[in-house]
mmCIF file of C-alpha atoms in Angstrom:
data_model
loop_
_atom_site.group_PDB
_atom_site.id
_atom_site.type_symbol
_atom_site.label_atom_id
_atom_site.label_comp_id
_atom_site.label_asym_id
_atom_site.label_seq_id
_atom_site.Cartn_x
_atom_site.Cartn_y
_atom_site.Cartn_z
ATOM 1 C CA UNK X 489 -1.446 11.533 -24.153
ATOM 2 C CA UNK X 490 0.619 14.591 -22.823
ATOM 3 C CA UNK X 491 3.739 13.405 -21.132
ATOM 4 C CA UNK X 492 4.133 14.382 -17.344
ATOM 5 C CA UNK X 493 6.501 16.450 -15.963
ATOM 6 C CA UNK X 494 7.892 14.625 -13.232
ATOM 7 C CA UNK X 495 10.315 16.991 -11.941
ATOM 8 C CA UNK X 496 7.175 19.590 -11.859
ATOM 9 C CA UNK X 497 5.139 16.704 -9.954
ATOM 10 C CA UNK X 498 7.947 16.262 -7.236
ATOM 11 C CA UNK X 499 8.038 20.196 -6.809
ATOM 12 C CA UNK X 500 4.276 19.637 -5.859
ATOM 13 C CA UNK X 501 4.791 16.825 -3.945
ATOM 14 C CA UNK X 502 7.244 19.027 -1.626
ATOM 15 C CA UNK X 503 5.450 22.196 -2.280
ATOM 16 C CA UNK X 504 8.279 24.003 -4.210
ATOM 17 C CA UNK X 505 5.937 25.149 -6.838
ATOM 18 C CA UNK X 506 4.461 28.437 -6.634
ATOM 19 C CA UNK X 507 0.621 28.753 -8.216
ATOM 20 C CA UNK X 508 0.177 29.262 -11.649
ATOM 21 C CA UNK X 509 -1.115 32.670 -13.235
ATOM 22 C CA UNK X 510 -4.076 31.086 -15.018
ATOM 23 C CA UNK X 511 -7.405 32.375 -13.493
ATOM 24 C CA UNK X 512 -8.000 34.953 -10.731
ATOM 25 C CA UNK X 513 -5.925 34.705 -7.507
ATOM 26 C CA UNK X 514 -7.226 33.375 -4.374
ATOM 27 C CA UNK X 515 -6.524 32.221 -0.993
ATOM 28 C CA UNK X 516 -6.628 28.353 -1.637
ATOM 29 C CA UNK X 517 -3.486 26.049 -0.551
ATOM 30 C CA UNK X 518 -2.146 23.093 -2.328
ATOM 31 C CA UNK X 519 -2.879 21.311 1.292
ATOM 32 C CA UNK X 520 -6.626 22.722 1.227
ATOM 33 C CA UNK X 521 -7.261 21.347 -2.283
ATOM 34 C CA UNK X 522 -5.827 17.860 -1.340
ATOM 35 C CA UNK X 523 -7.122 17.535 2.009
ATOM 36 C CA UNK X 524 -10.654 18.255 0.540
ATOM 37 C CA UNK X 525 -10.145 15.512 -2.077
ATOM 38 C CA UNK X 526 -8.942 13.093 0.764
ATOM 39 C CA UNK X 527 -12.029 13.938 2.964
ATOM 40 C CA UNK X 528 -14.016 12.959 -0.625
ATOM 41 C CA UNK X 529 -12.341 9.691 -1.269
ATOM 42 C CA UNK X 530 -12.556 8.719 2.666
ATOM 43 C CA UNK X 531 -16.320 9.226 2.215
ATOM 44 C CA UNK X 532 -16.939 8.053 -1.510
ATOM 45 C CA UNK X 533 -13.877 6.281 -2.888
ATOM 46 C CA UNK X 534 -11.573 7.339 -5.711
ATOM 47 C CA UNK X 535 -14.954 7.459 -7.983
ATOM 48 C CA UNK X 536 -16.176 10.092 -6.040
ATOM 49 C CA UNK X 537 -12.957 12.333 -6.772
ATOM 50 C CA UNK X 538 -13.249 14.598 -9.296
ATOM 51 C CA UNK X 539 -11.829 18.348 -9.634
ATOM 52 C CA UNK X 540 -15.096 19.495 -10.105
ATOM 53 C CA UNK X 541 -16.308 17.967 -6.739
ATOM 54 C CA UNK X 542 -13.242 19.268 -5.052
ATOM 55 C CA UNK X 543 -13.828 22.624 -6.283
ATOM 56 C CA UNK X 544 -17.557 22.578 -5.105
ATOM 57 C CA UNK X 545 -17.146 21.569 -1.690
ATOM 58 C CA UNK X 546 -14.178 24.377 -1.271
ATOM 59 C CA UNK X 547 -16.671 27.082 -2.674
ATOM 60 C CA UNK X 548 -14.400 27.926 -6.300
ATOM 61 C CA UNK X 549 -14.695 27.417 -9.916
ATOM 62 C CA UNK X 550 -13.171 24.170 -11.204
ATOM 63 C CA UNK X 551 -10.860 26.061 -13.490
ATOM 64 C CA UNK X 552 -9.428 28.036 -10.293
ATOM 65 C CA UNK X 553 -8.056 24.334 -9.069
ATOM 66 C CA UNK X 554 -5.751 24.177 -11.951
ATOM 67 C CA UNK X 555 -3.634 27.450 -10.725
ATOM 68 C CA UNK X 556 -2.514 25.176 -7.902
ATOM 69 C CA UNK X 557 -2.512 21.499 -9.618
ATOM 70 C CA UNK X 558 -2.024 20.985 -13.398
ATOM 71 C CA UNK X 559 -4.443 17.990 -13.370
ATOM 72 C CA UNK X 560 -6.059 14.744 -11.851
ATOM 73 C CA UNK X 561 -3.119 12.769 -12.082
ATOM 74 C CA UNK X 562 -1.033 15.237 -10.160
ATOM 75 C CA UNK X 563 -3.694 16.014 -7.453
ATOM 76 C CA UNK X 564 -3.784 11.809 -7.102
ATOM 77 C CA UNK X 565 -0.172 11.806 -6.333
ATOM 78 C CA UNK X 566 -0.565 14.551 -3.976
ATOM 79 C CA UNK X 567 -3.452 12.395 -2.392
ATOM 80 C CA UNK X 568 -1.748 9.411 -2.094
ATOM 81 C CA UNK X 569 1.095 11.174 -0.082
ATOM 82 C CA UNK X 570 -0.818 12.823 2.351
ATOM 83 C CA UNK X 571 -3.127 10.014 3.387
ATOM 84 C CA UNK X 572 0.082 7.951 3.745
ATOM 85 C CA UNK X 573 0.906 10.196 6.122
ATOM 86 C CA UNK X 574 4.447 10.161 8.040
ATOM 87 C CA UNK X 575 5.333 6.805 10.017
ATOM 88 C CA UNK X 576 5.577 6.947 13.614
ATOM 89 C CA UNK X 577 8.359 4.663 14.746
ATOM 90 C CA UNK X 578 8.075 5.765 18.189
ATOM 91 C CA UNK X 579 7.119 2.182 19.178
ATOM 92 C CA UNK X 580 8.755 -0.025 16.994
ATOM 93 C CA UNK X 581 11.251 -2.501 18.495
ATOM 94 C CA UNK X 582 15.069 -1.754 17.892
ATOM 95 C CA UNK X 583 16.052 -5.597 16.491
ATOM 96 C CA UNK X 584 15.882 -5.743 12.732
ATOM 97 C CA UNK X 585 13.288 -8.442 12.408
ATOM 98 C CA UNK X 586 10.656 -7.074 14.328
ATOM 99 C CA UNK X 587 11.061 -3.396 13.151
ATOM 100 C CA UNK X 588 10.704 -4.668 9.561
ATOM 101 C CA UNK X 589 7.455 -6.503 10.859
ATOM 102 C CA UNK X 590 6.002 -3.230 12.447
ATOM 103 C CA UNK X 591 7.244 -1.268 9.367
ATOM 104 C CA UNK X 592 5.148 -3.861 7.395
ATOM 105 C CA UNK X 593 2.327 -3.899 9.589
ATOM 106 C CA UNK X 594 1.796 -0.342 9.478
ATOM 107 C CA UNK X 595 1.740 -0.201 5.901
ATOM 108 C CA UNK X 596 -0.708 -2.708 6.116
ATOM 109 C CA UNK X 597 -2.950 -1.083 8.125
ATOM 110 C CA UNK X 598 -2.815 2.568 6.335
ATOM 111 C CA UNK X 599 -4.029 0.818 3.067
ATOM 112 C CA UNK X 600 -6.670 -1.343 4.766
ATOM 113 C CA UNK X 601 -7.694 2.126 6.942
ATOM 114 C CA UNK X 602 -8.072 3.773 3.661
ATOM 115 C CA UNK X 603 -9.036 1.142 0.662
ATOM 116 C CA UNK X 604 -9.238 3.876 -1.914
ATOM 117 C CA UNK X 605 -5.564 3.724 -1.645
ATOM 118 C CA UNK X 606 -5.740 0.301 -3.414
ATOM 119 C CA UNK X 607 -7.686 1.855 -6.391
ATOM 120 C CA UNK X 608 -4.605 3.811 -7.302
ATOM 121 C CA UNK X 609 -2.430 2.499 -9.887
ATOM 122 C CA UNK X 610 1.232 2.756 -9.343
ATOM 123 C CA UNK X 611 2.738 4.797 -11.826
ATOM 124 C CA UNK X 612 5.839 6.564 -10.258
ATOM 125 C CA UNK X 613 8.265 5.470 -7.902
ATOM 126 C CA UNK X 614 7.679 7.174 -4.413
ATOM 127 C CA UNK X 615 8.670 11.137 -4.731
ATOM 128 C CA UNK X 616 6.832 12.875 -1.966
ATOM 129 C CA UNK X 617 7.738 13.834 1.508
ATOM 130 C CA UNK X 618 5.887 10.998 3.590
ATOM 131 C CA UNK X 619 6.473 8.338 1.035
ATOM 132 C CA UNK X 620 10.390 8.801 1.128
ATOM 133 C CA UNK X 621 9.632 8.950 5.059
ATOM 134 C CA UNK X 622 8.421 5.486 4.751
ATOM 135 C CA UNK X 623 11.246 4.406 2.512
ATOM 136 C CA UNK X 624 13.544 5.759 5.243
ATOM 137 C CA UNK X 625 12.157 4.139 8.114
ATOM 138 C CA UNK X 626 12.199 0.597 6.274
ATOM 139 C CA UNK X 627 15.672 1.131 5.276
ATOM 140 C CA UNK X 628 16.979 2.226 8.693
ATOM 141 C CA UNK X 629 15.262 -1.098 10.378
ATOM 142 C CA UNK X 630 17.997 -2.943 8.088
ATOM 143 C CA UNK X 631 21.167 -0.640 9.535
ATOM 144 C CA UNK X 632 23.700 -2.440 10.889
ATOM 145 C CA UNK X 633 22.958 -5.682 8.955
ATOM 146 C CA UNK X 634 25.345 -7.717 6.751
ATOM 147 C CA UNK X 635 22.698 -6.901 3.881
ATOM 148 C CA UNK X 636 24.365 -4.671 0.644
ATOM 149 C CA UNK X 637 22.290 -1.746 -0.360
ATOM 150 C CA UNK X 638 21.142 -3.403 -3.393
ATOM 151 C CA UNK X 639 19.874 -6.337 -0.663
ATOM 152 C CA UNK X 640 18.247 -3.314 1.346
ATOM 153 C CA UNK X 641 16.335 -1.865 -1.660
ATOM 154 C CA UNK X 642 15.137 -5.318 -2.537
ATOM 155 C CA UNK X 643 13.883 -5.941 0.709
ATOM 156 C CA UNK X 644 12.044 -3.028 0.990
ATOM 157 C CA UNK X 645 10.171 -3.451 -2.680
ATOM 158 C CA UNK X 646 9.335 -7.084 -1.519
ATOM 159 C CA UNK X 647 7.958 -6.552 2.096
ATOM 160 C CA UNK X 648 6.027 -3.232 0.617
ATOM 161 C CA UNK X 649 4.613 -5.243 -2.092
ATOM 162 C CA UNK X 650 3.821 -7.833 0.221
ATOM 163 C CA UNK X 651 1.805 -5.465 2.355
ATOM 164 C CA UNK X 652 0.088 -3.742 -0.487
ATOM 165 C CA UNK X 653 -1.090 -7.449 -1.973
ATOM 166 C CA UNK X 654 -2.422 -8.380 1.648
ATOM 167 C CA UNK X 655 -4.331 -5.266 1.431
ATOM 168 C CA UNK X 656 -5.851 -5.615 -1.547
ATOM 169 C CA UNK X 657 -7.016 -9.432 -0.898
ATOM 170 C CA UNK X 658 -8.471 -8.253 2.425
ATOM 171 C CA UNK X 659 -10.559 -5.420 0.716
ATOM 172 C CA UNK X 660 -11.521 -7.631 -2.360
ATOM 173 C CA UNK X 661 -12.980 -10.254 0.307
ATOM 174 C CA UNK X 662 -14.659 -7.411 2.203
ATOM 175 C CA UNK X 663 -16.213 -5.926 -0.407
ATOM 176 C CA UNK X 664 -17.573 -9.628 -1.785
ATOM 177 C CA UNK X 665 -19.119 -10.665 1.298
ATOM 178 C CA UNK X 666 -22.505 -8.588 0.886
ATOM 179 C CA UNK X 667 -23.001 -10.619 -2.558
ATOM 180 C CA UNK X 668 -21.461 -14.066 -1.233
ATOM 181 C CA UNK X 669 -22.365 -14.026 2.078
ATOM 182 C CA UNK X 670 -19.408 -15.381 3.111
ATOM 183 C CA UNK X 671 -16.957 -13.700 5.488
ATOM 184 C CA UNK X 672 -13.120 -13.613 5.686
ATOM 185 C CA UNK X 673 -12.879 -16.295 8.201
ATOM 186 C CA UNK X 674 -15.610 -18.586 6.483
ATOM 187 C CA UNK X 675 -13.554 -18.295 2.989
ATOM 188 C CA UNK X 676 -11.152 -21.312 4.092
ATOM 189 C CA UNK X 677 -14.289 -23.611 4.795
ATOM 190 C CA UNK X 678 -16.143 -22.704 1.724
ATOM 191 C CA UNK X 679 -12.862 -22.866 -0.536
ATOM 192 C CA UNK X 680 -11.892 -26.102 0.741
ATOM 193 C CA UNK X 681 -15.676 -27.634 -0.363
ATOM 194 C CA UNK X 682 -15.059 -26.121 -3.719
ATOM 195 C CA UNK X 683 -11.939 -27.636 -4.469
ATOM 196 C CA UNK X 684 -12.578 -30.804 -2.936
ATOM 197 C CA UNK X 685 -15.404 -31.292 -5.636
ATOM 198 C CA UNK X 686 -13.345 -30.111 -8.710
ATOM 199 C CA UNK X 687 -9.940 -32.084 -8.066
ATOM 200 C CA UNK X 688 -11.771 -35.390 -7.291
ATOM 201 C CA UNK X 689 -11.247 -36.704 -10.394
ATOM 202 C CA UNK X 690 -7.277 -36.659 -9.795
ATOM 203 C CA UNK X 691 -6.445 -34.482 -12.769
ATOM 204 C CA UNK X 692 -4.477 -32.470 -9.838
ATOM 205 C CA UNK X 693 -2.841 -34.796 -7.550
ATOM 206 C CA UNK X 694 -0.812 -32.360 -5.849
ATOM 207 C CA UNK X 695 -3.374 -30.159 -5.153
ATOM 208 C CA UNK X 696 -5.403 -32.864 -3.925
ATOM 209 C CA UNK X 697 -2.957 -33.736 -1.246
ATOM 210 C CA UNK X 698 -2.964 -30.301 -0.141
ATOM 211 C CA UNK X 699 -7.115 -30.383 -0.008
ATOM 212 C CA UNK X 700 -6.978 -34.095 1.537
ATOM 213 C CA UNK X 701 -4.791 -32.543 4.359
ATOM 214 C CA UNK X 702 -7.082 -29.699 5.350
ATOM 215 C CA UNK X 703 -5.039 -26.920 4.547
ATOM 216 C CA UNK X 704 -8.026 -24.669 3.684
ATOM 217 C CA UNK X 705 -9.652 -25.279 7.055
ATOM 218 C CA UNK X 706 -6.712 -24.405 9.354
ATOM 219 C CA UNK X 707 -7.206 -21.591 12.443
ATOM 220 C CA UNK X 708 -6.077 -18.612 10.729
ATOM 221 C CA UNK X 709 -9.264 -16.933 10.513
ATOM 222 C CA UNK X 710 -8.368 -13.276 10.546
ATOM 223 C CA UNK X 711 -6.794 -11.170 7.585
ATOM 224 C CA UNK X 712 -4.058 -10.063 10.713
ATOM 225 C CA UNK X 713 -3.456 -13.924 11.129
ATOM 226 C CA UNK X 714 -2.966 -14.265 7.378
ATOM 227 C CA UNK X 715 -0.856 -11.268 6.772
ATOM 228 C CA UNK X 716 1.613 -12.711 9.943
ATOM 229 C CA UNK X 717 1.731 -15.882 8.624
ATOM 230 C CA UNK X 718 3.152 -15.011 5.114
ATOM 231 C CA UNK X 719 5.148 -11.993 6.659
ATOM 232 C CA UNK X 720 7.113 -14.575 8.417
ATOM 233 C CA UNK X 721 8.073 -16.507 5.000
ATOM 234 C CA UNK X 722 9.717 -13.314 3.888
ATOM 235 C CA UNK X 723 11.681 -12.612 7.277
ATOM 236 C CA UNK X 724 12.777 -16.027 7.114
ATOM 237 C CA UNK X 725 13.849 -15.390 3.722
ATOM 238 C CA UNK X 726 15.409 -12.261 4.548
ATOM 239 C CA UNK X 727 17.369 -13.782 7.574
ATOM 240 C CA UNK X 728 18.487 -16.743 5.371
ATOM 241 C CA UNK X 729 20.491 -13.746 2.750
ATOM 242 C CA UNK X 730 21.745 -12.110 6.060
ATOM 243 C CA UNK X 731 23.279 -15.396 6.880
ATOM 244 C CA UNK X 732 24.675 -15.626 3.028
ATOM 245 C CA UNK X 733 26.126 -12.467 3.048
ATOM 246 C CA UNK X 734 27.902 -13.311 6.780
ATOM 247 C CA UNK X 735 29.562 -16.125 4.890
ATOM 248 C CA UNK X 736 30.620 -13.805 1.871
ATOM 249 C CA UNK X 737 32.517 -11.644 4.609
#
């Protein structure tokens, strides 16, 4: 497998790379190509995105696309950055906890709104202008706190990772519903019944006590409620870390 030139990829993401010389000159732009690929992904998922399909929709040959974008991996990076868009922070609160909550929820909504983004393996750190803008928004939310620079990058990684994990879980359950007949809100009750049967023999005493308490039958019945519940755990941990940093000052 050929090694990718990450500097070249970054130049593409920031539109600093001129089209190559291979093939006849045309009137396409990188934005047109990427926008068309995003439209295909919105309609058909990542499985529906090929260089050939993008070219056909644009009315050009497949080979002509390679003057602008070296290959499919680069196209995917460009699609991810374009589809993520810029964070709209105008309505975000100013207090750090509420602002981090808004940051994480906005990420979650983008991922669940375009679930094909969840199909893309993360191969590089954020490098595109939109993803860098999201990093800036998350880090800016922690300005004025006692967190160290290393702490802030750690918080950014954990909070973003949480949004990604929760979005994936939401999408997995959504896709399973036609086959299982179980909606997101019904999974707690169904899972409770399954676990109650398999832990009845006493081999899992700690889990048995959780099941007996009806934890899986609580009233958090929507993905958004589950998301908020877990995010509070993270925010409480961040707050505790802030108190630790204040004590060290």
